Amino acid sequence: MSSGKIDVRSPAFPLLFLVASIFIGASLPRVSSQNSTSIEQIFQYDSYRETCPDAEKIVWSKMADIVSGNENATAQLLRLLFHDCFIQGCDASVMLNDTMGMPNQTTERHADPNKTLKGFDFVEEIKELVESECPGVVSCADILVLATRDAIALSGGPYYPAFTGRKDSTRYYTAEATEEIPRPNSNISETLRLFAQRGFNERETVALLGSHNIGRINCGFIASRINMFDNGAIPLDFLRKMRTTCQVPTSSMRNSENKLKVKRVYETSRSMQYYEGLSSSSGQLPGGGFGNHYYQALLKGKGILTADQELMANEQTAKAVFEYAEDADKFRFDFAGAMMKLSNLNVLVGPAGEVRRICSSVNSS
């Protein structure tokens, strides 16, 4: 469809709905049932239809406003969701901003890999609106999942079914986040190992990393890549473009890491136009446009992150890159399925969690 969304009336929607249902059964080790209530009754599609029937409408409406006014919002929410779900599941633990009375503690939100996360304010704004309509009903974890799904669709990406009924965590996981969030300079073996621990195969990993087709990257994340000597590992024109964009003089590459944080390298379709001379109508879409140019860049050796370009160093992941570079529809479908799987990781339901009143604090604070 030209809109870039998967319509609920189309054949693709029921198929994705079935895929989402299958993913649930494989992703729920932290489920804690309440008495005889089954998981299907707690975690399901449109779970707020009786308790807060306008919840998803509120999320969509607010995200439409946010995305129209902030072209980086979608990428920020995608990264925030990934960092939350990748560590102990989608439980909004990354949003906690207080140490709950424990001195000398660092929250998950302030763990090293999470220090540059953004998008917290978007979730809090939506939470406030939903709370005014249905106090104490909709979790921050569900709002983050729904807001990210809607932002993707509003940026021209696929619209996919999102199950709801998650609870919010009452604790954070700083050590786990520090150790287990994939690094921007990881080699392919390390990346695949971390994703495999969460049940993702090679193709699903490649599909999820396709989220890098929108947003922007802090130049500090690519220091090791643009500090490389001109040895042919990176196309020289691309290397020079990255160095110019990050304002790094060639003669001072080794001592430039602090300077790298001054400017940012953009990964939107418009940045790819800057790097590769491509023209793309997707650059006119809110949020910078969603497409398969990320994979096309990898085929030319022009991945911005080391971890991105490393996808070409493995036979299975390289095969997926080739397929997605040639078939944008296949990428979109696989990306939607991978996002549903990510969103359903290790969901927290029942008395083990809570519905926070404020996303940055547990209710007992």
Tab-separated table of C-alpha atoms in Angstrom:
chain	number	residue	atom	x	y	z
A	1	MET	CA	0.000	0.000	0.000
A	2	SER	CA	1.258	3.427	-0.832
A	3	SER	CA	0.626	4.723	2.680
A	4	GLY	CA	3.265	2.377	4.069
A	5	LYS	CA	0.835	0.954	6.651
A	6	ILE	CA	-0.607	-2.524	7.011
A	7	ASP	CA	-4.359	-1.975	6.984
A	8	VAL	CA	-6.394	-4.061	9.415
A	9	ARG	CA	-8.598	-5.075	6.478
A	10	SER	CA	-5.733	-6.361	4.358
A	11	PRO	CA	-4.599	-10.028	4.189
A	12	ALA	CA	-1.288	-9.048	5.795
A	13	PHE	CA	-2.880	-7.921	9.057
A	14	PRO	CA	-4.397	-11.299	10.063
A	15	LEU	CA	-1.113	-12.986	9.178
A	16	LEU	CA	0.847	-10.575	11.355
A	17	PHE	CA	-1.764	-11.062	14.075
A	18	LEU	CA	-1.134	-14.814	13.928
A	19	VAL	CA	2.624	-14.225	14.001
A	20	ALA	CA	2.210	-12.025	17.071
A	21	SER	CA	0.172	-14.720	18.799
A	22	ILE	CA	2.890	-17.287	18.138
A	23	PHE	CA	5.583	-14.945	19.478
A	24	ILE	CA	3.723	-14.558	22.772
A	25	GLY	CA	4.026	-18.225	23.636
A	26	ALA	CA	7.791	-18.119	23.208
A	27	SER	CA	8.461	-14.931	25.154
A	28	LEU	CA	6.813	-15.084	28.559
A	29	PRO	CA	9.134	-16.491	31.246
A	30	ARG	CA	8.239	-13.700	33.710
A	31	VAL	CA	4.473	-14.196	33.571
A	32	SER	CA	2.836	-14.345	36.976
A	33	SER	CA	-0.842	-15.268	36.760
A	34	GLN	CA	-3.422	-13.838	39.124
A	35	ASN	CA	-5.367	-16.713	40.679
A	36	SER	CA	-7.056	-18.626	37.837
A	37	THR	CA	-6.792	-15.806	35.299
A	38	SER	CA	-5.022	-17.042	32.164
A	39	ILE	CA	-2.262	-15.211	30.343
A	40	GLU	CA	-4.554	-14.897	27.316
A	41	GLN	CA	-7.004	-12.888	29.426
A	42	ILE	CA	-4.284	-10.578	30.726
A	43	PHE	CA	-2.021	-10.048	27.701
A	44	GLN	CA	-3.962	-9.728	24.470
A	45	TYR	CA	-4.817	-7.509	21.544
A	46	ASP	CA	-6.872	-4.425	22.527
A	47	SER	CA	-6.810	-5.436	26.191
A	48	TYR	CA	-8.073	-2.009	27.295
A	49	ARG	CA	-11.265	-2.127	25.221
A	50	GLU	CA	-13.401	-2.180	28.381
A	51	THR	CA	-11.194	-0.566	31.028
A	52	CYS	CA	-9.870	2.315	28.892
A	53	PRO	CA	-11.450	2.103	25.421
A	54	ASP	CA	-9.848	5.292	24.087
A	55	ALA	CA	-6.320	4.498	25.260
A	56	GLU	CA	-4.903	3.554	21.867
A	57	LYS	CA	-6.679	6.478	20.185
A	58	ILE	CA	-5.075	8.847	22.669
A	59	VAL	CA	-1.642	7.375	21.983
A	60	TRP	CA	-2.072	7.626	18.205
A	61	SER	CA	-3.378	11.188	18.314
A	62	LYS	CA	-0.561	12.428	20.532
A	63	MET	CA	2.081	10.616	18.507
A	64	ALA	CA	0.740	12.207	15.324
A	65	ASP	CA	1.356	15.611	16.911
A	66	ILE	CA	4.794	14.628	18.187
A	67	VAL	CA	6.040	13.109	14.926
A	68	SER	CA	4.774	16.041	12.868
A	69	GLY	CA	6.803	18.416	15.023
A	70	ASN	CA	9.924	16.325	15.664
A	71	GLU	CA	11.525	14.364	12.845
A	72	ASN	CA	13.743	12.473	15.286
A	73	ALA	CA	10.924	11.256	17.549
A	74	THR	CA	10.461	7.894	15.845
A	75	ALA	CA	14.124	6.955	16.035
A	76	GLN	CA	14.315	8.093	19.651
A	77	LEU	CA	11.349	5.933	20.646
A	78	LEU	CA	12.657	2.954	18.687
A	79	ARG	CA	15.956	3.107	20.530
A	80	LEU	CA	14.231	3.631	23.884
A	81	LEU	CA	11.960	0.629	23.311
A	82	PHE	CA	14.860	-1.554	22.206
A	83	HIS	CA	16.961	-0.691	25.248
A	84	ASP	CA	13.990	-1.393	27.517
A	85	CYS	CA	12.852	-4.674	25.969
A	86	PHE	CA	16.356	-6.072	25.437
A	87	ILE	CA	17.005	-6.041	29.188
A	88	GLN	CA	14.585	-8.245	31.160
A	89	GLY	CA	11.736	-7.574	28.738
A	90	CYS	CA	9.403	-4.666	27.960
A	91	ASP	CA	8.644	-3.430	31.468
A	92	ALA	CA	9.550	0.291	31.356
A	93	SER	CA	12.415	-0.345	33.790
A	94	VAL	CA	14.608	1.924	31.670
A	95	MET	CA	12.288	4.840	32.460
A	96	LEU	CA	12.855	4.752	36.219
A	97	ASN	CA	14.741	7.847	37.308
A	98	ASP	CA	14.981	7.416	41.077
A	99	THR	CA	17.042	5.054	43.198
A	100	MET	CA	14.137	4.331	45.565
A	101	GLY	CA	16.033	5.488	48.635
A	102	MET	CA	19.204	3.528	47.929
A	103	PRO	CA	22.286	5.792	48.091
A	104	ASN	CA	25.160	5.474	45.640
A	105	GLN	CA	23.001	3.579	43.156
A	106	THR	CA	22.794	4.179	39.402
A	107	THR	CA	19.507	3.553	37.655
A	108	GLU	CA	19.236	1.570	34.440
A	109	ARG	CA	18.315	4.823	32.740
A	110	HIS	CA	21.764	6.179	33.572
A	111	ALA	CA	23.779	3.072	32.702
A	112	ASP	CA	26.503	3.881	30.182
A	113	PRO	CA	24.694	2.484	27.092
A	114	ASN	CA	21.546	4.433	28.037
A	115	LYS	CA	22.997	7.860	28.770
A	116	THR	CA	22.132	9.187	25.310
A	117	LEU	CA	18.580	7.799	25.213
A	118	LYS	CA	15.806	10.249	24.432
A	119	GLY	CA	12.037	10.079	24.102
A	120	PHE	CA	11.213	9.748	27.800
A	121	ASP	CA	9.215	12.971	27.672
A	122	PHE	CA	7.016	11.644	24.856
A	123	VAL	CA	5.967	8.673	26.969
A	124	GLU	CA	5.365	10.858	30.018
A	125	GLU	CA	3.197	13.252	27.993
A	126	ILE	CA	1.060	10.401	26.706
A	127	LYS	CA	0.887	8.841	30.171
A	128	GLU	CA	-0.479	12.088	31.592
A	129	LEU	CA	-3.214	12.194	28.944
A	130	VAL	CA	-4.164	8.561	29.478
A	131	GLU	CA	-4.155	8.963	33.267
A	132	SER	CA	-6.624	11.841	32.987
A	133	GLU	CA	-8.948	9.515	31.074
A	134	CYS	CA	-8.356	6.238	32.945
A	135	PRO	CA	-6.321	6.615	36.151
A	136	GLY	CA	-4.146	3.659	37.094
A	137	VAL	CA	-5.129	1.451	34.165
A	138	VAL	CA	-2.620	1.692	31.302
A	139	SER	CA	1.012	0.857	32.045
A	140	CYS	CA	4.015	2.879	30.935
A	141	ALA	CA	5.364	-0.291	29.311
A	142	ASP	CA	2.275	-0.557	27.098
A	143	ILE	CA	2.387	3.145	26.258
A	144	LEU	CA	6.014	2.836	25.117
A	145	VAL	CA	5.157	-0.160	22.917
A	146	LEU	CA	2.085	1.533	21.402
A	147	ALA	CA	3.786	4.903	20.926
A	148	THR	CA	6.736	3.300	19.123
A	149	ARG	CA	4.446	1.236	16.879
A	150	ASP	CA	2.425	4.328	15.981
A	151	ALA	CA	5.516	6.489	15.416
A	152	ILE	CA	6.880	3.909	12.977
A	153	ALA	CA	3.625	3.937	11.007
A	154	LEU	CA	3.451	7.737	11.049
A	155	SER	CA	6.982	7.818	9.606
A	156	GLY	CA	6.011	5.624	6.666
A	157	GLY	CA	6.869	2.287	8.259
A	158	PRO	CA	4.610	-0.748	8.711
A	159	TYR	CA	1.661	-0.758	11.101
A	160	TYR	CA	1.449	-3.991	13.069
A	161	PRO	CA	-0.760	-5.356	15.876
A	162	ALA	CA	0.475	-4.667	19.391
A	163	PHE	CA	-0.636	-6.782	22.325
A	164	THR	CA	-1.195	-4.997	25.640
A	165	GLY	CA	-1.636	-5.859	29.296
A	166	ARG	CA	1.981	-5.476	30.453
A	167	LYS	CA	2.800	-4.296	33.946
A	168	ASP	CA	5.596	-1.908	34.859
A	169	SER	CA	8.648	-3.184	36.690
A	170	THR	CA	9.220	-2.111	40.284
A	171	ARG	CA	12.989	-2.335	39.882
A	172	TYR	CA	15.711	-1.497	37.379
A	173	TYR	CA	18.572	-3.517	35.875
A	174	THR	CA	21.657	-1.336	35.668
A	175	ALA	CA	24.284	-4.087	35.588
A	176	GLU	CA	22.427	-6.055	32.924
A	177	ALA	CA	22.036	-2.969	30.744
A	178	THR	CA	25.715	-2.143	31.085
A	179	GLU	CA	26.785	-5.630	30.040
A	180	GLU	CA	24.139	-6.759	27.556
A	181	ILE	CA	23.100	-3.819	25.363
A	182	PRO	CA	24.793	-4.395	21.959
A	183	ARG	CA	27.663	-2.004	21.320
A	184	PRO	CA	27.834	0.179	18.195
A	185	ASN	CA	31.303	-1.227	17.485
A	186	SER	CA	30.450	-4.896	18.151
A	187	ASN	CA	31.595	-7.552	15.713
A	188	ILE	CA	29.017	-9.812	14.108
A	189	SER	CA	29.663	-12.716	16.500
A	190	GLU	CA	28.959	-10.593	19.562
A	191	THR	CA	25.850	-9.048	18.019
A	192	LEU	CA	24.403	-12.422	17.037
A	193	ARG	CA	25.221	-13.897	20.455
A	194	LEU	CA	23.314	-11.186	22.309
A	195	PHE	CA	20.300	-11.403	20.007
A	196	ALA	CA	20.288	-15.211	20.091
A	197	GLN	CA	20.098	-15.116	23.888
A	198	ARG	CA	16.735	-13.421	23.415
A	199	GLY	CA	15.491	-15.835	20.781
A	200	PHE	CA	16.292	-13.877	17.622
A	201	ASN	CA	17.814	-15.688	14.653
A	202	GLU	CA	20.108	-14.118	12.074
A	203	ARG	CA	17.338	-12.845	9.796
A	204	GLU	CA	15.361	-11.331	12.668
A	205	THR	CA	18.503	-9.609	13.903
A	206	VAL	CA	19.113	-8.074	10.484
A	207	ALA	CA	15.476	-6.981	10.267
A	208	LEU	CA	15.580	-5.294	13.683
A	209	LEU	CA	18.811	-3.466	12.888
A	210	GLY	CA	16.938	-2.032	9.912
A	211	SER	CA	15.514	0.429	12.422
A	212	HIS	CA	18.778	2.296	11.843
A	213	ASN	CA	17.309	3.500	8.551
A	214	ILE	CA	15.855	6.478	10.413
A	215	GLY	CA	17.202	8.796	13.074
A	216	ARG	CA	20.654	10.129	13.754
A	217	ILE	CA	23.777	8.896	15.473
A	218	ASN	CA	26.070	10.687	17.875
A	219	CYS	CA	29.455	11.021	16.229
A	220	GLY	CA	31.020	9.582	19.365
A	221	PHE	CA	29.491	6.210	18.473
A	222	ILE	CA	31.455	6.019	15.236
A	223	ALA	CA	34.808	7.211	16.556
A	224	SER	CA	36.513	3.874	15.938
A	225	ARG	CA	35.096	3.709	12.423
A	226	ILE	CA	36.137	7.157	11.243
A	227	ASN	CA	39.481	6.893	13.041
A	228	MET	CA	40.447	4.098	10.668
A	229	PHE	CA	43.335	4.681	8.330
A	230	ASP	CA	42.534	5.023	4.639
A	231	ASN	CA	43.190	1.322	4.042
A	232	GLY	CA	40.259	0.593	1.761
A	233	ALA	CA	38.081	-0.997	4.445
A	234	ILE	CA	35.680	1.938	4.088
A	235	PRO	CA	35.057	3.681	0.746
A	236	LEU	CA	37.284	6.739	0.824
A	237	ASP	CA	34.571	9.171	-0.242
A	238	PHE	CA	32.290	7.912	2.524
A	239	LEU	CA	35.060	8.057	5.127
A	240	ARG	CA	35.830	11.649	4.170
A	241	LYS	CA	32.150	12.578	4.318
A	242	MET	CA	31.833	11.154	7.833
A	243	ARG	CA	34.957	12.966	8.982
A	244	THR	CA	33.752	16.225	7.487
A	245	THR	CA	30.293	15.870	9.005
A	246	CYS	CA	31.763	15.158	12.428
A	247	GLN	CA	34.287	17.986	12.035
A	248	VAL	CA	37.277	15.733	12.572
A	249	PRO	CA	40.530	16.910	10.957
A	250	THR	CA	42.459	14.021	9.444
A	251	SER	CA	45.656	15.068	11.221
A	252	SER	CA	44.106	14.785	14.684
A	253	MET	CA	41.977	11.668	14.385
A	254	ARG	CA	43.474	9.809	17.329
A	255	ASN	CA	42.724	12.594	19.827
A	256	SER	CA	39.336	13.610	18.529
A	257	GLU	CA	36.853	11.535	20.513
A	258	ASN	CA	35.619	14.493	22.565
A	259	LYS	CA	35.171	16.609	19.457
A	260	LEU	CA	33.106	13.848	17.901
A	261	LYS	CA	30.242	14.645	20.240
A	262	VAL	CA	29.874	18.158	18.867
A	263	LYS	CA	28.011	17.167	15.714
A	264	ARG	CA	25.919	14.224	14.591
A	265	VAL	CA	25.872	11.980	11.574
A	266	TYR	CA	22.373	11.600	10.216
A	267	GLU	CA	21.051	8.200	9.164
A	268	THR	CA	17.798	9.395	7.596
A	269	SER	CA	17.156	8.941	3.901
A	270	ARG	CA	18.214	12.554	3.518
A	271	SER	CA	21.584	11.772	5.071
A	272	MET	CA	21.981	8.893	2.649
A	273	GLN	CA	21.367	11.413	-0.097
A	274	TYR	CA	24.221	13.421	1.415
A	275	TYR	CA	26.519	10.395	1.600
A	276	GLU	CA	25.549	8.606	-1.573
A	277	GLY	CA	23.970	11.148	-3.879
A	278	LEU	CA	20.647	9.338	-3.697
A	279	SER	CA	17.358	11.121	-4.224
A	280	SER	CA	14.467	9.822	-2.166
A	281	SER	CA	10.885	10.963	-1.886
A	282	SER	CA	10.780	9.252	1.509
A	283	GLY	CA	12.809	12.151	2.853
A	284	GLN	CA	9.651	14.237	2.580
A	285	LEU	CA	7.776	12.051	5.068
A	286	PRO	CA	7.453	13.029	8.735
A	287	GLY	CA	10.273	11.511	10.760
A	288	GLY	CA	12.720	11.434	7.858
A	289	GLY	CA	11.216	8.499	5.969
A	290	PHE	CA	11.261	4.743	6.456
A	291	GLY	CA	12.802	2.513	3.795
A	292	ASN	CA	15.437	-0.049	2.853
A	293	HIS	CA	18.236	2.400	2.004
A	294	TYR	CA	20.063	1.189	5.134
A	295	TYR	CA	20.675	-2.188	3.478
A	296	GLN	CA	21.583	-0.635	0.135
A	297	ALA	CA	24.252	1.380	1.933
A	298	LEU	CA	25.681	-1.765	3.555
A	299	LEU	CA	26.135	-3.364	0.129
A	300	LYS	CA	28.381	-0.427	-0.773
A	301	GLY	CA	30.396	-0.647	2.443
A	302	LYS	CA	28.756	2.515	3.749
A	303	GLY	CA	27.291	1.380	7.048
A	304	ILE	CA	27.689	4.148	9.584
A	305	LEU	CA	28.129	1.951	12.654
A	306	THR	CA	30.744	-0.788	12.768
A	307	ALA	CA	28.035	-3.183	13.998
A	308	ASP	CA	25.930	-2.303	10.951
A	309	GLN	CA	28.646	-3.004	8.404
A	310	GLU	CA	29.546	-6.220	10.252
A	311	LEU	CA	26.258	-7.688	8.990
A	312	MET	CA	28.134	-8.274	5.730
A	313	ALA	CA	30.735	-10.419	7.535
A	314	ASN	CA	28.424	-13.394	8.089
A	315	GLU	CA	26.949	-15.544	5.318
A	316	GLN	CA	23.421	-15.687	6.754
A	317	THR	CA	23.167	-12.037	7.742
A	318	ALA	CA	24.698	-10.888	4.450
A	319	LYS	CA	22.092	-12.947	2.584
A	320	ALA	CA	19.323	-11.149	4.464
A	321	VAL	CA	20.928	-7.774	3.738
A	322	PHE	CA	20.924	-8.553	0.003
A	323	GLU	CA	17.272	-9.597	0.111
A	324	TYR	CA	16.117	-6.534	2.018
A	325	ALA	CA	18.152	-4.205	-0.184
A	326	GLU	CA	16.310	-5.566	-3.217
A	327	ASP	CA	12.840	-6.008	-1.722
A	328	ALA	CA	11.562	-3.203	0.499
A	329	ASP	CA	8.218	-4.932	1.044
A	330	LYS	CA	9.939	-8.033	2.402
A	331	PHE	CA	11.957	-5.899	4.781
A	332	ARG	CA	8.844	-4.098	5.991
A	333	PHE	CA	6.992	-7.349	6.666
A	334	ASP	CA	9.933	-8.986	8.440
A	335	PHE	CA	10.621	-5.805	10.398
A	336	ALA	CA	7.011	-5.736	11.616
A	337	GLY	CA	7.269	-9.359	12.756
A	338	ALA	CA	10.585	-8.728	14.512
A	339	MET	CA	9.174	-5.665	16.268
A	340	MET	CA	6.221	-7.689	17.525
A	341	LYS	CA	8.612	-10.316	18.838
A	342	LEU	CA	10.740	-7.649	20.527
A	343	SER	CA	7.647	-6.036	22.071
A	344	ASN	CA	6.496	-9.385	23.479
A	345	LEU	CA	9.801	-10.328	25.102
A	346	ASN	CA	9.519	-11.528	28.678
A	347	VAL	CA	6.339	-9.570	29.407
A	348	LEU	CA	5.530	-8.786	33.008
A	349	VAL	CA	1.910	-9.332	34.067
A	350	GLY	CA	0.036	-10.033	37.269
A	351	PRO	CA	1.128	-9.094	40.809
A	352	ALA	CA	4.845	-9.126	39.946
A	353	GLY	CA	4.496	-5.617	38.500
A	354	GLU	CA	2.398	-2.484	38.814
A	355	VAL	CA	0.828	0.280	36.731
A	356	ARG	CA	2.932	3.318	37.593
A	357	ARG	CA	1.212	6.645	38.075
A	358	ILE	CA	4.343	8.420	36.833
A	359	CYS	CA	6.641	6.555	34.477
A	360	SER	CA	9.865	7.739	36.097
A	361	SER	CA	8.976	6.523	39.604
A	362	VAL	CA	7.526	3.441	41.249
A	363	ASN	CA	4.247	4.023	43.051
A	364	SER	CA	5.759	3.564	46.510
A	365	SER	CA	8.155	6.491	46.011
